[in-house]
mmCIF file of C-alpha atoms in Angstrom:
data_model
loop_
_atom_site.group_PDB
_atom_site.id
_atom_site.type_symbol
_atom_site.label_atom_id
_atom_site.label_comp_id
_atom_site.label_asym_id
_atom_site.label_seq_id
_atom_site.Cartn_x
_atom_site.Cartn_y
_atom_site.Cartn_z
ATOM 1 C CA MET A 40 128.386 127.796 63.595
ATOM 2 C CA GLY A 41 131.460 125.511 62.599
ATOM 3 C CA SER A 42 131.149 122.083 61.106
ATOM 4 C CA CYS A 43 131.446 119.213 63.574
ATOM 5 C CA ARG A 44 135.094 118.630 62.584
ATOM 6 C CA ASP A 45 135.968 121.943 63.748
ATOM 7 C CA MET A 46 134.232 121.647 67.182
ATOM 8 C CA LYS A 47 136.813 121.228 69.971
ATOM 9 C CA THR A 48 136.536 120.607 73.561
ATOM 10 C CA ILE A 49 138.018 123.611 75.415
ATOM 11 C CA LEU A 50 138.832 123.885 79.108
ATOM 12 C CA VAL A 51 138.290 127.552 80.295
ATOM 13 C CA THR A 52 139.730 128.586 83.505
ATOM 14 C CA GLY A 53 138.166 131.640 85.215
ATOM 15 C CA GLY A 54 134.964 130.839 83.614
ATOM 16 C CA ALA A 55 132.762 132.948 86.035
ATOM 17 C CA GLY A 56 135.133 135.825 85.503
ATOM 18 C CA PHE A 57 134.293 138.857 83.209
ATOM 19 C CA ILE A 58 136.236 137.778 80.095
ATOM 20 C CA GLY A 59 135.510 134.082 80.857
ATOM 21 C CA TYR A 60 132.020 134.486 80.869
ATOM 22 C CA HIS A 61 131.657 136.267 77.481
ATOM 23 C CA LEU A 62 134.433 133.642 75.880
ATOM 24 C CA ILE A 63 132.255 130.781 77.171
ATOM 25 C CA LYS A 64 129.032 132.265 75.545
ATOM 26 C CA ALA A 65 130.899 132.716 72.272
ATOM 27 C CA LEU A 66 132.366 129.348 72.239
ATOM 28 C CA LEU A 67 129.158 127.632 73.031
ATOM 29 C CA GLN A 68 127.277 129.647 70.355
ATOM 30 C CA ARG A 69 129.548 128.256 67.815
ATOM 31 C CA GLY A 70 129.073 124.711 68.716
ATOM 32 C CA ASP A 71 132.280 123.957 70.992
ATOM 33 C CA THR A 72 132.178 121.853 74.000
ATOM 34 C CA VAL A 73 133.324 123.931 77.137
ATOM 35 C CA PHE A 74 134.476 122.735 80.588
ATOM 36 C CA ALA A 75 134.515 125.747 83.004
ATOM 37 C CA ILE A 76 136.466 126.221 86.383
ATOM 38 C CA ASP A 77 136.614 129.088 88.818
ATOM 39 C CA ASN A 78 137.477 129.281 92.429
ATOM 40 C CA LEU A 79 134.657 131.704 93.059
ATOM 41 C CA ASN A 80 136.925 133.679 95.494
ATOM 42 C CA ASP A 81 135.595 136.920 97.205
ATOM 43 C CA TYR A 82 138.301 139.417 95.721
ATOM 44 C CA TYR A 83 135.137 141.179 94.649
ATOM 45 C CA ASP A 84 131.406 140.332 95.435
ATOM 46 C CA PRO A 85 131.073 136.807 94.174
ATOM 47 C CA GLN A 86 127.227 137.463 93.590
ATOM 48 C CA LEU A 87 128.364 138.968 90.090
ATOM 49 C CA LYS A 88 130.207 135.686 89.388
ATOM 50 C CA TYR A 89 127.218 133.430 90.270
ATOM 51 C CA ASP A 90 124.811 135.813 88.050
ATOM 52 C CA ARG A 91 127.364 135.447 85.383
ATOM 53 C CA LEU A 92 127.064 131.600 85.632
ATOM 54 C CA LYS A 93 123.387 131.656 86.112
ATOM 55 C CA LYS A 94 123.030 133.484 82.466
ATOM 56 C CA LEU A 95 124.842 130.506 81.298
ATOM 57 C CA GLY A 96 122.360 128.061 82.891
ATOM 58 C CA ILE A 97 124.517 127.207 85.985
ATOM 59 C CA ASP A 98 122.931 127.925 89.372
ATOM 60 C CA ILE A 99 125.454 126.701 92.019
ATOM 61 C CA ARG A 100 123.847 128.358 95.079
ATOM 62 C CA ASN A 101 120.950 125.759 95.045
ATOM 63 C CA SER A 102 122.811 122.782 94.366
ATOM 64 C CA THR A 103 125.404 120.397 96.062
ATOM 65 C CA GLU A 104 126.764 118.872 92.783
ATOM 66 C CA THR A 105 130.507 118.795 92.363
ATOM 67 C CA ILE A 106 130.246 119.084 88.602
ATOM 68 C CA TYR A 107 127.415 121.446 87.205
ATOM 69 C CA SER A 108 125.679 120.823 84.068
ATOM 70 C CA SER A 109 124.124 123.797 82.290
ATOM 71 C CA THR A 110 120.383 123.825 81.861
ATOM 72 C CA LEU A 111 120.606 125.909 78.984
ATOM 73 C CA TYR A 112 123.855 124.584 76.887
ATOM 74 C CA GLN A 113 123.984 120.578 76.910
ATOM 75 C CA ASN A 114 127.879 121.046 76.022
ATOM 76 C CA LEU A 115 128.636 123.247 78.929
ATOM 77 C CA LYS A 116 129.941 121.833 82.388
ATOM 78 C CA PHE A 117 131.189 123.840 85.435
ATOM 79 C CA GLN A 118 133.308 123.001 88.320
ATOM 80 C CA LYS A 119 134.368 124.969 91.385
ATOM 81 C CA ILE A 120 138.312 124.453 91.407
ATOM 82 C CA ASP A 121 141.369 126.443 92.496
ATOM 83 C CA ILE A 122 144.053 126.190 89.968
ATOM 84 C CA SER A 123 146.650 126.473 92.769
ATOM 85 C CA ASN A 124 145.427 123.084 94.143
ATOM 86 C CA GLU A 125 147.738 120.664 92.185
ATOM 87 C CA THR A 126 145.752 117.560 93.249
ATOM 88 C CA ASP A 127 142.441 118.972 91.887
ATOM 89 C CA ILE A 128 144.188 120.086 88.670
ATOM 90 C CA LYS A 129 145.475 116.445 88.237
ATOM 91 C CA GLU A 130 142.139 115.066 88.658
ATOM 92 C CA LEU A 131 140.518 117.693 86.214
ATOM 93 C CA PHE A 132 142.821 116.264 83.584
ATOM 94 C CA LYS A 133 141.604 112.784 83.692
ATOM 95 C CA ASP A 134 139.195 114.303 81.076
ATOM 96 C CA LYS A 135 140.461 115.174 77.734
ATOM 97 C CA TYR A 136 140.555 118.705 76.239
ATOM 98 C CA ASP A 137 141.764 119.774 72.835
ATOM 99 C CA ILE A 138 142.555 123.557 73.891
ATOM 100 C CA ILE A 139 143.056 125.325 77.301
ATOM 101 C CA CYS A 140 142.220 128.974 77.660
ATOM 102 C CA HIS A 141 143.747 130.086 80.871
ATOM 103 C CA LEU A 142 141.893 133.266 82.041
ATOM 104 C CA ALA A 143 141.927 132.548 85.870
ATOM 105 C CA ALA A 144 144.235 134.808 87.686
ATOM 106 C CA GLN A 145 144.637 137.044 90.983
ATOM 107 C CA ALA A 146 143.658 140.244 89.232
ATOM 108 C CA GLY A 147 144.227 143.754 90.027
ATOM 109 C CA VAL A 148 147.303 146.176 90.349
ATOM 110 C CA ARG A 149 146.763 147.827 93.319
ATOM 111 C CA TYR A 150 145.675 144.783 95.331
ATOM 112 C CA SER A 151 148.931 143.242 94.674
ATOM 113 C CA LEU A 152 150.533 145.824 97.161
ATOM 114 C CA GLU A 153 148.191 144.676 99.777
ATOM 115 C CA ASN A 154 148.249 140.810 99.332
ATOM 116 C CA PRO A 155 151.333 139.736 97.251
ATOM 117 C CA LYS A 156 150.966 136.300 98.252
ATOM 118 C CA ALA A 157 147.732 135.589 96.454
ATOM 119 C CA TYR A 158 149.384 136.594 93.076
ATOM 120 C CA ILE A 159 152.292 133.979 93.622
ATOM 121 C CA GLN A 160 149.684 131.256 94.385
ATOM 122 C CA SER A 161 147.325 131.976 91.457
ATOM 123 C CA ASN A 162 149.351 133.571 88.978
ATOM 124 C CA ILE A 163 152.629 131.527 89.171
ATOM 125 C CA VAL A 164 151.699 128.143 91.194
ATOM 126 C CA GLY A 165 148.357 127.991 89.350
ATOM 127 C CA PHE A 166 149.973 128.535 85.736
ATOM 128 C CA PHE A 167 152.471 126.201 86.571
ATOM 129 C CA ASN A 168 149.968 123.451 87.414
ATOM 130 C CA LEU A 169 147.996 123.933 84.322
ATOM 131 C CA ILE A 170 150.835 124.399 81.734
ATOM 132 C CA ASP A 171 152.604 121.343 83.418
ATOM 133 C CA GLN A 172 149.536 119.087 82.507
ATOM 134 C CA CYS A 173 149.910 120.215 78.866
ATOM 135 C CA ARG A 174 153.272 118.382 78.944
ATOM 136 C CA MET A 175 151.417 115.167 79.825
ATOM 137 C CA ASN A 176 148.299 115.421 77.927
ATOM 138 C CA GLU A 177 147.945 116.058 74.149
ATOM 139 C CA ILE A 178 146.819 119.815 74.280
ATOM 140 C CA GLU A 179 146.590 121.404 70.817
ATOM 141 C CA HIS A 180 146.972 124.955 72.058
ATOM 142 C CA PHE A 181 147.565 126.655 75.466
ATOM 143 C CA VAL A 182 146.050 130.157 75.240
ATOM 144 C CA TYR A 183 146.645 132.312 78.331
ATOM 145 C CA ALA A 184 145.883 135.717 79.726
ATOM 146 C CA SER A 185 148.938 138.169 80.060
ATOM 147 C CA SER A 186 148.395 142.033 80.685
ATOM 148 C CA SER A 187 149.727 145.243 79.176
ATOM 149 C CA SER A 188 150.890 145.963 82.491
ATOM 150 C CA VAL A 189 153.904 143.956 81.714
ATOM 151 C CA TYR A 190 155.249 146.943 79.966
ATOM 152 C CA GLY A 191 155.721 148.767 83.300
ATOM 153 C CA LEU A 192 158.067 151.717 82.941
ATOM 154 C CA ASN A 193 158.693 151.409 79.231
ATOM 155 C CA GLY A 194 157.509 154.749 77.846
ATOM 156 C CA ASP A 195 157.969 153.878 74.091
ATOM 157 C CA VAL A 196 154.227 154.175 73.147
ATOM 158 C CA PRO A 197 152.234 152.545 71.439
ATOM 159 C CA TYR A 198 153.520 149.345 72.908
ATOM 160 C CA SER A 199 154.596 146.689 70.407
ATOM 161 C CA GLU A 200 155.153 143.189 71.346
ATOM 162 C CA THR A 201 158.925 143.663 70.326
ATOM 163 C CA SER A 202 159.122 146.474 73.268
ATOM 164 C CA SER A 203 160.946 145.800 76.290
ATOM 165 C CA ILE A 204 159.165 144.524 79.248
ATOM 166 C CA ALA A 205 162.194 144.430 81.559
ATOM 167 C CA HIS A 206 160.722 146.729 84.235
ATOM 168 C CA PRO A 207 157.301 145.792 85.636
ATOM 169 C CA VAL A 208 156.049 148.190 88.307
ATOM 170 C CA SER A 209 153.726 145.697 90.363
ATOM 171 C CA LEU A 210 153.767 142.238 91.699
ATOM 172 C CA TYR A 211 150.764 141.690 89.178
ATOM 173 C CA ALA A 212 152.771 142.633 86.243
ATOM 174 C CA ALA A 213 155.642 140.835 87.408
ATOM 175 C CA SER A 214 153.495 137.365 87.635
ATOM 176 C CA LYS A 215 152.179 138.062 83.983
ATOM 177 C CA LYS A 216 155.851 138.443 82.722
ATOM 178 C CA SER A 217 156.628 135.144 84.557
ATOM 179 C CA ASN A 218 153.819 133.459 82.836
ATOM 180 C CA GLU A 219 155.276 134.468 79.424
ATOM 181 C CA LEU A 220 158.702 133.061 80.371
ATOM 182 C CA ILE A 221 157.371 129.943 81.754
ATOM 183 C CA ALA A 222 155.326 129.333 78.577
ATOM 184 C CA HIS A 223 158.256 129.803 76.255
ATOM 185 C CA SER A 224 160.303 127.203 78.170
ATOM 186 C CA TYR A 225 157.628 124.927 77.810
ATOM 187 C CA SER A 226 156.985 125.572 74.412
ATOM 188 C CA HIS A 227 160.682 125.173 73.692
ATOM 189 C CA LEU A 228 161.193 121.945 75.764
ATOM 190 C CA TYR A 229 157.930 120.097 75.093
ATOM 191 C CA HIS A 230 156.801 121.508 71.813
ATOM 192 C CA ILE A 231 153.546 122.813 73.314
ATOM 193 C CA PRO A 232 152.023 125.547 71.179
ATOM 194 C CA THR A 233 151.384 128.552 73.681
ATOM 195 C CA THR A 234 150.002 132.038 72.832
ATOM 196 C CA GLY A 235 149.942 134.878 75.491
ATOM 197 C CA LEU A 236 147.447 137.611 75.181
ATOM 198 C CA ARG A 237 148.509 141.079 76.564
ATOM 199 C CA PHE A 238 144.950 142.475 77.161
ATOM 200 C CA PHE A 239 144.478 146.298 77.329
ATOM 201 C CA THR A 240 141.792 147.615 79.781
ATOM 202 C CA VAL A 241 138.773 145.661 78.962
ATOM 203 C CA TYR A 242 135.402 147.052 79.714
ATOM 204 C CA GLY A 243 131.791 146.222 78.902
ATOM 205 C CA PRO A 244 128.614 144.554 80.202
ATOM 206 C CA TRP A 245 129.431 142.296 83.332
ATOM 207 C CA GLY A 246 132.569 143.897 83.955
ATOM 208 C CA ARG A 247 134.421 143.796 87.176
ATOM 209 C CA PRO A 248 133.520 146.289 90.082
ATOM 210 C CA ASP A 249 137.108 146.992 90.836
ATOM 211 C CA MET A 250 137.807 148.474 87.297
ATOM 212 C CA SER A 251 137.408 152.091 86.430
ATOM 213 C CA PRO A 252 134.292 152.016 84.390
ATOM 214 C CA TYR A 253 132.327 150.560 87.238
ATOM 215 C CA LEU A 254 133.885 152.758 89.737
ATOM 216 C CA PHE A 255 133.330 155.717 87.568
ATOM 217 C CA THR A 256 129.715 154.887 86.591
ATOM 218 C CA ASN A 257 128.719 153.995 90.361
ATOM 219 C CA ALA A 258 130.257 157.347 91.655
ATOM 220 C CA ILE A 259 128.213 159.348 89.076
ATOM 221 C CA MET A 260 125.110 157.428 89.464
ATOM 222 C CA ASN A 261 125.281 157.963 93.317
ATOM 223 C CA ASN A 262 126.568 161.397 93.343
ATOM 224 C CA ASN A 263 129.784 160.118 95.091
ATOM 225 C CA LYS A 264 133.124 161.704 94.302
ATOM 226 C CA ILE A 265 135.828 160.010 91.781
ATOM 227 C CA GLU A 266 139.226 159.891 92.648
ATOM 228 C CA LEU A 267 141.254 160.667 89.644
ATOM 229 C CA PHE A 268 145.070 159.837 90.078
ATOM 230 C CA ASN A 269 148.012 161.861 88.511
ATOM 231 C CA HIS A 270 145.495 164.750 88.687
ATOM 232 C CA GLY A 271 143.429 163.256 85.955
ATOM 233 C CA ASP A 272 146.414 162.946 83.509
ATOM 234 C CA MET A 273 146.068 159.270 82.660
ATOM 235 C CA ILE A 274 145.472 157.616 79.256
ATOM 236 C CA ARG A 275 143.969 154.098 78.799
ATOM 237 C CA ASP A 276 143.587 152.151 75.688
ATOM 238 C CA PHE A 277 139.791 151.241 76.649
ATOM 239 C CA THR A 278 138.681 147.907 74.529
ATOM 240 C CA TYR A 279 135.317 146.448 74.501
ATOM 241 C CA ILE A 280 134.688 143.095 75.639
ATOM 242 C CA ASP A 281 133.117 142.079 72.085
ATOM 243 C CA ASP A 282 136.342 142.993 70.140
ATOM 244 C CA ILE A 283 138.363 141.008 73.054
ATOM 245 C CA ILE A 284 136.245 138.050 72.452
ATOM 246 C CA ASP A 285 136.745 138.255 68.673
ATOM 247 C CA GLY A 286 140.496 138.413 69.071
ATOM 248 C CA VAL A 287 140.523 135.540 71.794
ATOM 249 C CA ILE A 288 138.631 133.316 69.285
ATOM 250 C CA ARG A 289 140.757 134.052 66.492
ATOM 251 C CA VAL A 290 144.024 133.094 68.369
ATOM 252 C CA ILE A 291 142.218 129.934 69.919
ATOM 253 C CA ASP A 292 141.687 128.592 66.274
ATOM 254 C CA ASN A 293 145.323 129.590 65.114
ATOM 255 C CA PRO A 294 148.084 127.911 67.319
ATOM 256 C CA PRO A 295 151.592 129.085 66.539
ATOM 257 C CA LYS A 296 154.046 127.007 64.727
ATOM 258 C CA ALA A 297 157.868 126.794 65.350
ATOM 259 C CA LYS A 298 159.669 129.081 63.187
ATOM 260 C CA ASP A 299 162.810 128.397 61.497
ATOM 261 C CA THR A 300 163.141 131.998 60.407
ATOM 262 C CA TRP A 301 163.635 133.100 63.839
ATOM 263 C CA ASP A 302 167.126 134.882 64.399
ATOM 264 C CA SER A 303 168.835 134.304 67.481
ATOM 265 C CA ILE A 304 170.920 137.246 67.108
ATOM 266 C CA LYS A 305 168.282 139.894 66.071
ATOM 267 C CA HIS A 306 165.539 138.148 67.920
ATOM 268 C CA ASP A 307 161.899 139.111 68.047
ATOM 269 C CA PRO A 308 160.356 138.434 71.375
ATOM 270 C CA SER A 309 156.973 138.011 69.880
ATOM 271 C CA PHE A 310 157.773 134.627 68.685
ATOM 272 C CA SER A 311 160.382 132.017 68.761
ATOM 273 C CA GLU A 312 161.922 128.801 67.123
ATOM 274 C CA ALA A 313 159.509 127.135 69.686
ATOM 275 C CA PRO A 314 155.635 127.108 68.825
ATOM 276 C CA TYR A 315 155.302 130.318 71.052
ATOM 277 C CA LYS A 316 153.474 133.354 70.264
ATOM 278 C CA ILE A 317 152.634 136.845 72.108
ATOM 279 C CA TYR A 318 149.980 139.432 71.093
ATOM 280 C CA ASN A 319 148.743 142.609 72.250
ATOM 281 C CA ILE A 320 144.968 142.693 72.105
ATOM 282 C CA GLY A 321 143.427 146.273 72.501
ATOM 283 C CA ASN A 322 141.612 148.982 70.717
ATOM 284 C CA SER A 323 144.912 150.808 69.464
ATOM 285 C CA THR A 324 142.663 154.228 70.370
ATOM 286 C CA PRO A 325 143.927 155.494 73.751
ATOM 287 C CA VAL A 326 141.513 157.628 75.509
ATOM 288 C CA LYS A 327 141.996 160.489 78.283
ATOM 289 C CA ILE A 328 140.631 159.273 81.454
ATOM 290 C CA ARG A 329 138.669 162.609 81.752
ATOM 291 C CA ASN A 330 137.231 162.179 78.131
ATOM 292 C CA PHE A 331 136.084 158.428 79.223
ATOM 293 C CA ILE A 332 134.414 159.782 82.353
ATOM 294 C CA ALA A 333 132.741 162.609 80.144
ATOM 295 C CA GLU A 334 131.130 159.867 77.903
ATOM 296 C CA ILE A 335 129.832 158.110 81.145
ATOM 297 C CA GLU A 336 128.479 161.430 82.382
ATOM 298 C CA ARG A 337 126.662 161.938 78.808
ATOM 299 C CA CYS A 338 125.072 158.442 79.035
ATOM 300 C CA CYS A 339 124.029 158.941 82.820
ATOM 301 C CA ASN A 340 123.007 162.466 82.224
ATOM 302 C CA ARG A 341 124.798 163.537 85.604
ATOM 303 C CA LYS A 342 127.954 165.258 86.224
ATOM 304 C CA ALA A 343 130.867 163.506 87.957
ATOM 305 C CA ILE A 344 132.331 164.949 91.396
ATOM 306 C CA ILE A 345 136.113 165.058 90.805
ATOM 307 C CA GLU A 346 138.853 164.836 93.456
ATOM 308 C CA MET A 347 142.538 165.075 91.972
ATOM 309 C CA LYS A 348 145.127 162.719 93.720
ATOM 310 C CA PRO A 349 148.799 162.130 92.826
ATOM 311 C CA MET A 350 149.980 159.028 91.145
ATOM 312 C CA GLN A 351 149.321 155.775 93.028
ATOM 313 C CA LEU A 352 152.296 153.192 93.485
ATOM 314 C CA GLY A 353 152.099 150.577 90.767
ATOM 315 C CA ASP A 354 150.212 152.530 88.150
ATOM 316 C CA VAL A 355 151.344 153.707 84.840
ATOM 317 C CA TYR A 356 150.705 156.818 83.020
ATOM 318 C CA GLN A 357 149.559 155.405 79.638
ATOM 319 C CA THR A 358 148.638 152.220 77.792
ATOM 320 C CA ASN A 359 148.422 152.125 74.206
ATOM 321 C CA ALA A 360 148.458 148.913 72.053
ATOM 322 C CA ASP A 361 150.096 148.461 68.858
ATOM 323 C CA THR A 362 148.045 145.375 67.345
ATOM 324 C CA THR A 363 149.575 145.483 64.004
ATOM 325 C CA LEU A 364 150.819 141.929 64.605
ATOM 326 C CA LEU A 365 147.234 140.488 65.671
ATOM 327 C CA GLN A 366 145.898 142.501 62.470
ATOM 328 C CA THR A 367 148.567 140.984 60.205
ATOM 329 C CA ASP A 368 148.521 137.645 61.404
ATOM 330 C CA LEU A 369 144.763 136.965 62.153
ATOM 331 C CA ASP A 370 143.052 140.137 60.569
ATOM 332 C CA TYR A 371 141.933 141.355 64.257
ATOM 333 C CA ARG A 372 140.212 144.729 63.796
ATOM 334 C CA PRO A 373 138.225 146.151 66.710
ATOM 335 C CA LYS A 374 134.850 147.705 65.761
ATOM 336 C CA THR A 375 133.446 149.395 68.859
ATOM 337 C CA SER A 376 133.860 152.971 69.392
ATOM 338 C CA ILE A 377 133.904 154.422 72.880
ATOM 339 C CA LYS A 378 130.849 156.056 72.601
ATOM 340 C CA GLN A 379 129.012 152.777 71.460
ATOM 341 C CA GLY A 380 130.829 150.836 74.199
ATOM 342 C CA VAL A 381 130.170 153.222 77.073
ATOM 343 C CA LYS A 382 126.734 153.177 76.217
ATOM 344 C CA GLU A 383 126.372 149.482 76.198
ATOM 345 C CA TYR A 384 128.181 149.387 79.503
ATOM 346 C CA VAL A 385 126.009 151.898 81.269
ATOM 347 C CA ASP A 386 122.893 150.534 79.925
ATOM 348 C CA TRP A 387 123.863 147.038 81.455
ATOM 349 C CA PHE A 388 124.773 148.775 84.615
ATOM 350 C CA LYS A 389 121.488 150.410 85.149
ATOM 351 C CA SER A 390 119.761 147.299 84.507
ATOM 352 C CA TYR A 391 121.944 144.983 86.678
ATOM 353 C CA TYR A 392 122.237 147.468 89.478
ATOM 354 C CA ASN A 393 118.662 148.918 89.306
#
């Protein structure tokens, strides 16, 4: 627990989401004041979002409140807001925040093929609405979720923040690249400290049901087939949620500063002469998808039924984070092995889904 002068008022968007829920819990436990927002959309079953909020002492299903106060944490409030609604966001900023941690987004690579407009509204319009408020308010640090998807067709692994992100292969990835570009322009023009976090395949308890750990575990537990794309030849840098949250908090506490050492000729895209920073946040130990499934099989004591499929549009063969920069700057070191992380996830899955 930090001292009183260390405590901050933090706005967390996507507060009913997977990473948002875990981050809020960690911030509250160390004494920060949190105002959380989420639009509670039905991209996946909202029941999981309601249940995450309920674990934080907010039960919105049996109330007609506009702003909900937690029954478990006196320093937590929640409001249902869509970040693409400019009027609501302006109203939100009548209150004062020290830091914004912007996690809200339309997620999912494959869904971006079906509903591209949702990504423009949430990930670009919504992002702009929030960062533009930083221009008019004294925000100490704007931290936002980017994605490993931005590396796209780049085959130079492990991915470094200095690697090219010129060729995204999904609109989701393109929207996240756009966020980084907008953030830099605002850092440059208005001296707003911004940090983008390129998350690598986050998993763990309370994880999203559209992601592979849920899809694999659910199929194995119910004797349904698992579709493995690219005929199972895929590699992912699975990163356990506790390690992600440790990294996010380290970043929140260390806003970037303008660097007069930045070289505009031999430029490093991970930082700038502006108070701007980009970090990979992953496990740096990529795992073959088939080996990840084998770990789930072991924890479930059941065998998977596999059906091989060709590569899907928008997918990439491999993700692999080079986290040297985050280690060097903020001493970030993931601690959770795949064996331990998968066990924690499967135990939660069995408990939550009976």
